[in-house]
């Protein structure tokens, strides 16, 4: 699954982290009582292992007029221990008949319900015997969900204003149980045969191709779908809609089809081509044929996350799939390609090989996030996705530097805790530690290991150690004989005695356990003393409690280069301290080359000064990734008191000569939050001084930007970013140009074609007046281009017009004109707006109970709103207000969510930062402005 896309960094400069609430323990505190008053025969949240499902025959009949559905499921069971009780999941549905189809005849089963754990118990008069096969049949009914999960209602409005309804599924993580009774845990893999009853005006699609359609009495049709491969319940999917489709076939003979609403089907060409290219790439890369005859991609009008990897029927937000070559930007193209690459990688990582339980979700999500970059680097090199991988690691570090973080692999029991695992740690940290391991082992060795992992565990469930075992001794394996020729050649050439690490054969598990079983990440302190390099490691943690840093030790694959040579040197740091010896004295060292490792570096002694001198005199001696990581690390080190703020600001001066997208955006990413904190306090003079410094720093680069769509992907992304920043910051040349263009566009009734890269800047300026805002909103209402609507939505949310901001949030909640799926983005955008942050906080509090029902406790959407709305507060008054609200909640309404602890820590960190650094910032800016004046004279 892909988390919903976040807004532009300069509008949202801090990266956010990422059913009924259930008790945190996995066992009932008292005897569980079923709804009929009887004792329920099972007291644990996890299902017993006495019975395993083999096959589901599922018939579903949704009624898109009355918005409910009925169904029959017949489940074939394998009995692993003698029992007379079958425990499975069902949530908010009526069960009207339960039968046991045993070898000796059909018998009724007594049904007990225990809603607290979403469980059903089917009680048999006779014992089900170990080793024998049985079937149970259940008849059920429920309402289509009005949230974004389970079997839920979606709708869209045609250009003539008609509202059309469809029904779609979202079962990950624990929502299949809301659509049909099932064993809703990932290890209970089974085959599924689906039938869907529909009206002739609709079509139905599911994971597998349709085999036949049968006419039923009353004019209804029943579509029969082929039986799936063995898979987990969360991957089942079906849609009943009036979608149109376009298709192509891959080189390996798999039919790819993209589905969308009729009026947007002309925006599917890029997604179709990308899916063909990427599925072929994965087929070859993993050396395992995609096992299904088809792969569908469906753009769903209402969708909470970014996309979902249902096997053979991946589902997406419309913005994640639809691309208009005339109106969409290169960022949109890059984003769509990444989402498709992510979901198709899941067809192997996650679907073919699935984590045993949600504690190891990262085995799915970290891999899929990582493979986005590996696959697109080869299939779409012109998209330059590598330029943006670093940002994922910085986002992960933002939440991983708090004591409320969690290990990549962490115990979870209830649905809220499971939902909370879909965060930056599972996705982005997971991807970053895999990237570090690939760099460490070499890409060839890593590829051999992950192919071995996929082949070994196909159609099975895994834990962490299965992956590490597969990546160990990769050239001493029977699997290699069956593998690809280039892998055999790699192993025959590789002289293992010349490996760069010392000691015995590499223990991948010992290394990687330090990265997956403990939270946080290391700060490596480097001090050069002549030819000696003194190293030490500690946990990087934003806290004023030093005891929380003790007890952490990582095995760190260090990389470094020096002024004396371009060679990348490697060293595995296993201890708290160590010393390296250089062949000669050097002017500077740079550790974590290209930021391939998931750790920060502090250069003690004269280290930072030598790096600042290098950047000021010859910044291109280092790669743009290295420069971005230096900017990131030095400002983060200020927040834990390792580096003075004025040292970090001295380093930032080199940015006036920077032109590469990652280093420039990282400069903004560290500097913009400083004035964003001030905007929410009464300190206009210092705030404006800081804003002026940033504009001056990038003035030359801003002035060089053309108001066109020319250049490489990275140049175009940078242009959009710079012009938007310049306009938001009221840089006169930018505001003048954007105002002229907006007025021309408005005079043409929106028909004039604007260069795509500059539309965001133009819309932001236009939305500042009531007439401009209203005109944008009218265009937003009638536009069918999803990417254009996204840019208009952001522009309207950063307007200074408070009544419009409030109205916009209310409309998004209502969901008629602005989709409720977009509400989290709208609320967070408004909260970053200096005229809107109080409105957003009031809105979040007022509508809290509605929001957690619609988006679900623990979901990325809820945590994004909680952290996004509050993470720029830096006063005790706001801290008290935030704490008062969240402490008034109960466990059922979210008091135990991790994002609340993250919020408290972030505000405390902001308060500490402001208390320590405001005087330093004021002094440095004064000194700098005097220096600048003298240089001008």
mmCIF file with all atom_site columns, C-alpha atoms in Angstrom, residues 561-566 585-590:
data_model
loop_
_atom_site.group_PDB
_atom_site.id
_atom_site.type_symbol
_atom_site.label_atom_id
_atom_site.label_alt_id
_atom_site.label_comp_id
_atom_site.label_asym_id
_atom_site.label_entity_id
_atom_site.label_seq_id
_atom_site.pdbx_PDB_ins_code
_atom_site.Cartn_x
_atom_site.Cartn_y
_atom_site.Cartn_z
_atom_site.occupancy
_atom_site.B_iso_or_equiv
_atom_site.pdbx_formal_charge
_atom_site.auth_seq_id
_atom_site.auth_comp_id
_atom_site.auth_asym_id
_atom_site.auth_atom_id
_atom_site.pdbx_PDB_model_num
ATOM 1  C CA . UNK A 1 561 ? 36.306 9.596  1.115  1.00 0.00 ? 561 UNK A CA 1
ATOM 2  C CA . UNK A 1 562 ? 39.004 12.201 1.686  1.00 0.00 ? 562 UNK A CA 1
ATOM 3  C CA . UNK A 1 563 ? 40.592 15.180 -0.028 1.00 0.00 ? 563 UNK A CA 1
ATOM 4  C CA . UNK A 1 564 ? 43.469 12.867 -1.025 1.00 0.00 ? 564 UNK A CA 1
ATOM 5  C CA . UNK A 1 565 ? 41.486 10.506 -3.281 1.00 0.00 ? 565 UNK A CA 1
ATOM 6  C CA . UNK A 1 566 ? 38.100 9.835  -4.879 1.00 0.00 ? 566 UNK A CA 1
ATOM 7  C CA . UNK A 1 585 ? 47.177 13.612 6.355  1.00 0.00 ? 585 UNK A CA 1
ATOM 8  C CA . UNK A 1 586 ? 44.175 15.169 4.574  1.00 0.00 ? 586 UNK A CA 1
ATOM 9  C CA . UNK A 1 587 ? 42.369 18.520 4.384  1.00 0.00 ? 587 UNK A CA 1
ATOM 10 C CA . UNK A 1 588 ? 38.923 16.982 4.886  1.00 0.00 ? 588 UNK A CA 1
ATOM 11 C CA . UNK A 1 589 ? 37.008 13.710 5.192  1.00 0.00 ? 589 UNK A CA 1
ATOM 12 C CA . UNK A 1 590 ? 33.379 13.036 4.217  1.00 0.00 ? 590 UNK A CA 1
#
